[in-house]
Tab-separated table of C-alpha atoms in Angstrom:
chain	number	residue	atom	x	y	z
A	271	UNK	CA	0.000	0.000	0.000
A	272	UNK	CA	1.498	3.270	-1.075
A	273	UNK	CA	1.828	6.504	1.214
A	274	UNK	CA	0.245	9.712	0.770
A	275	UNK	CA	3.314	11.043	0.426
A	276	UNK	CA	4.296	8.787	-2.379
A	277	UNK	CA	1.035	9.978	-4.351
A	278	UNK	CA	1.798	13.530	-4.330
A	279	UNK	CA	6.001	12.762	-5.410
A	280	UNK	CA	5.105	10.362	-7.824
A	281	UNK	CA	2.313	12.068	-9.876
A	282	UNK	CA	3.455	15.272	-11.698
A	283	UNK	CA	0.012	17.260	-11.007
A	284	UNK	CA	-0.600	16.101	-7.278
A	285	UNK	CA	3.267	17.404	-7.001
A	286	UNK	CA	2.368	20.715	-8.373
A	287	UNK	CA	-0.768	20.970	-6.423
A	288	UNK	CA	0.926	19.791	-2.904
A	289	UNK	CA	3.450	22.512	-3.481
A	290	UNK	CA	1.196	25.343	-3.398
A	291	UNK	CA	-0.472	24.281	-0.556
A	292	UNK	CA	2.473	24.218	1.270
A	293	UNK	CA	3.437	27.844	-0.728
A	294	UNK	CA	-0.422	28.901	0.950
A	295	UNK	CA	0.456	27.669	4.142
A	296	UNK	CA	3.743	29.154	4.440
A	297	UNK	CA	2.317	32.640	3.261
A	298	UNK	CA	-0.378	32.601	5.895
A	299	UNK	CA	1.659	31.809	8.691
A	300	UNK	CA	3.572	34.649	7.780
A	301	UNK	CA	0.864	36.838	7.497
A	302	UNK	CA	-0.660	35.957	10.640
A	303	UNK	CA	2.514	36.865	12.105
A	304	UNK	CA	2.256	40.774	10.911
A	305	UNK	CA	-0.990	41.329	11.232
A	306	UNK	CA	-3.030	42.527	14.023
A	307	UNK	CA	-4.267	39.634	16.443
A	308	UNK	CA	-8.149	41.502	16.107
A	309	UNK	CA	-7.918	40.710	12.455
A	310	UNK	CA	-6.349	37.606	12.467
A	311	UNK	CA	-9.638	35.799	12.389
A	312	UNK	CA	-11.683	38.061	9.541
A	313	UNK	CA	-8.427	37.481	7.530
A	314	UNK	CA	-6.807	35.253	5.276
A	315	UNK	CA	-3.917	35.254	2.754
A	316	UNK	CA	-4.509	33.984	-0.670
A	317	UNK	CA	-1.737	33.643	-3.294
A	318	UNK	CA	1.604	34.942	-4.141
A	319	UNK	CA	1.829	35.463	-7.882
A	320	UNK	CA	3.668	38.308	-9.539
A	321	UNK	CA	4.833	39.828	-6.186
A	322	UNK	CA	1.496	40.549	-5.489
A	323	UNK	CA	-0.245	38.628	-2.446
A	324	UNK	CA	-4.189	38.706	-1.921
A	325	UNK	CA	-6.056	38.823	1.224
A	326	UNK	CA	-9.198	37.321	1.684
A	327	UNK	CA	-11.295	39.840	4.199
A	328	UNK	CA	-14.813	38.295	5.918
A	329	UNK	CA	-16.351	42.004	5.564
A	330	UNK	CA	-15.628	45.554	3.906
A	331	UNK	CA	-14.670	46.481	7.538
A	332	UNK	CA	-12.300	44.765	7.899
A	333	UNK	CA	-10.578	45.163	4.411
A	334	UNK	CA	-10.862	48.975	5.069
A	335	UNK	CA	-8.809	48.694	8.390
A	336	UNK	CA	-6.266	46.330	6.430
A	337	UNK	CA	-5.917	49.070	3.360
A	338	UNK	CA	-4.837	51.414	5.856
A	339	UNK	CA	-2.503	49.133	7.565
A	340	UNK	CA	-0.698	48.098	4.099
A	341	UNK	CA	2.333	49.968	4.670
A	342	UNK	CA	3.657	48.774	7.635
A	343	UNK	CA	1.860	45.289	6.919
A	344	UNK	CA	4.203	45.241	3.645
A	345	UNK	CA	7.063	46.034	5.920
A	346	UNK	CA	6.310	43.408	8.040
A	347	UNK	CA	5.921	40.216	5.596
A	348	UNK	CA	9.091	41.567	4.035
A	349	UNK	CA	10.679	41.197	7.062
A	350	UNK	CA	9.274	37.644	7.138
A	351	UNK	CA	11.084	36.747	4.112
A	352	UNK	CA	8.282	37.445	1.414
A	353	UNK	CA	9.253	39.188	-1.641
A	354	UNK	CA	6.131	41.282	-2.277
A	355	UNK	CA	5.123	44.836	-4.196
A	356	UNK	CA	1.589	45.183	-3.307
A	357	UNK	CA	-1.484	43.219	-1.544
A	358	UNK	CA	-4.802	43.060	-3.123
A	359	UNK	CA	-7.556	43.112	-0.400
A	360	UNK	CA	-10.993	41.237	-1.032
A	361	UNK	CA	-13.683	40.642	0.568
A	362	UNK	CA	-15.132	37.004	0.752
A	363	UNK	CA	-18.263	36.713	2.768
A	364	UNK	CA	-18.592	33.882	4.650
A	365	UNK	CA	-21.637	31.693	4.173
A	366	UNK	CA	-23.638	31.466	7.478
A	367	UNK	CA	-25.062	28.412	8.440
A	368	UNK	CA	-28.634	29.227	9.676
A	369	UNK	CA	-29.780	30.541	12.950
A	370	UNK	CA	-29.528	28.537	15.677
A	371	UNK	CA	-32.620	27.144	17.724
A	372	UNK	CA	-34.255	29.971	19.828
A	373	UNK	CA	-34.064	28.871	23.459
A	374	UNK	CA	-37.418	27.942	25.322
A	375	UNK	CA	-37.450	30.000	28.178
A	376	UNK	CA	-39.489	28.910	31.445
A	377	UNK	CA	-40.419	30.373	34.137
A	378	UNK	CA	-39.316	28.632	37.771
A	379	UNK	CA	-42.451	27.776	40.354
A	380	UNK	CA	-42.182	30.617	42.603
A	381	UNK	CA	-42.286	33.265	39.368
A	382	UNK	CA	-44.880	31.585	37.839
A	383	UNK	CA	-47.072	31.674	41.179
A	384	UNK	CA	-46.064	35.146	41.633
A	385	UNK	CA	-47.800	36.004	38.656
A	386	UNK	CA	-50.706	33.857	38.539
A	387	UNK	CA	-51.163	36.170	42.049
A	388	UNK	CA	-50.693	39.412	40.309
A	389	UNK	CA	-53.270	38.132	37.373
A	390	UNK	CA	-55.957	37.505	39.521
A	391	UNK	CA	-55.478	40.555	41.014
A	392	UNK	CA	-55.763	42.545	37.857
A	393	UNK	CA	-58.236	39.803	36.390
A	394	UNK	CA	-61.078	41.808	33.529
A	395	UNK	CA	-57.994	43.976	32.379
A	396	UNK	CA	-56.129	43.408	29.301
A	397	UNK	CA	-52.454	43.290	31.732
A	398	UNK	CA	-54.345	40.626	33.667
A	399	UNK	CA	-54.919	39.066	30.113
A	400	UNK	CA	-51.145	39.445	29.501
A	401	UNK	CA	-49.995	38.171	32.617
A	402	UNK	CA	-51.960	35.202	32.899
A	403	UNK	CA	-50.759	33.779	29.778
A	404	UNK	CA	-46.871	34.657	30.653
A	405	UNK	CA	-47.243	32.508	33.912
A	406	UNK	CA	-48.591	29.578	32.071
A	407	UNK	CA	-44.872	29.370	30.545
A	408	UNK	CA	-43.467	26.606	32.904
């Protein structure tokens, strides 16, 4: 049975493809070296072609704040070693993945009789109304 490893060495296109991920990965440690640790989540480097390196943003905020940090974060990834004249910045929304479940909320015994007190105290009004049906939530 043949290694991973072997795969990508011994087929010319898996090669190729195994070196720019480690190219990717090598380029975004780097960058999340330089850059700030509040962006270092909303960011993400792309690739290095031409001397030009592109960075993924999650929102126009965030590529705003990282347009106005490129000069000192060019400084910085050249001092990391990466040959680079400019960054491109673009934004890449992130698909969300639905809301989550609204919580049930209950009410514990001695609320809930607390209210069913106040109710019948202001029974025949529409807050008694109100009330009666919010202490019914156990």
């Amino acid at each position: 049975m043949l290694r991973v490893s072997a795969l990508f060495t011994e087929n010319a296109e898996l090669a190729a493809l195994s070196q720019q991920a480690e190219q990717l990965a090598l380029t975004q440690k780097k960058w999340n070296a330089v850059v700030p640790a509040a962006l270092k989540p909303y960011t993400q480097a792309g690739s290095l072609s031409h001397k030009r390196l592109t960075v993924y943003a999650a929102n126009g905020a965030v590529a705003a704040k990282i347009k106005l940090m490129l000069p000192s974060l060019m400084l910085g990834l050249k001092k990391q070693g990466l040959e680079i004249t400019s960054i491109r910045v673009e934004v890449q929304v992130q698909s969300a993945a639905g809301k989550p479940a609204k919580k049930v909320r209950t009410l514990s015994p001695a609320a809930a009789a607390s209210l069913e007190k106040l109710a019948r105290e202001l029974q025949g009004s529409p807050l008694g109304e109100a009330i009666t049906r919010l202490s019914s939530r156990r």
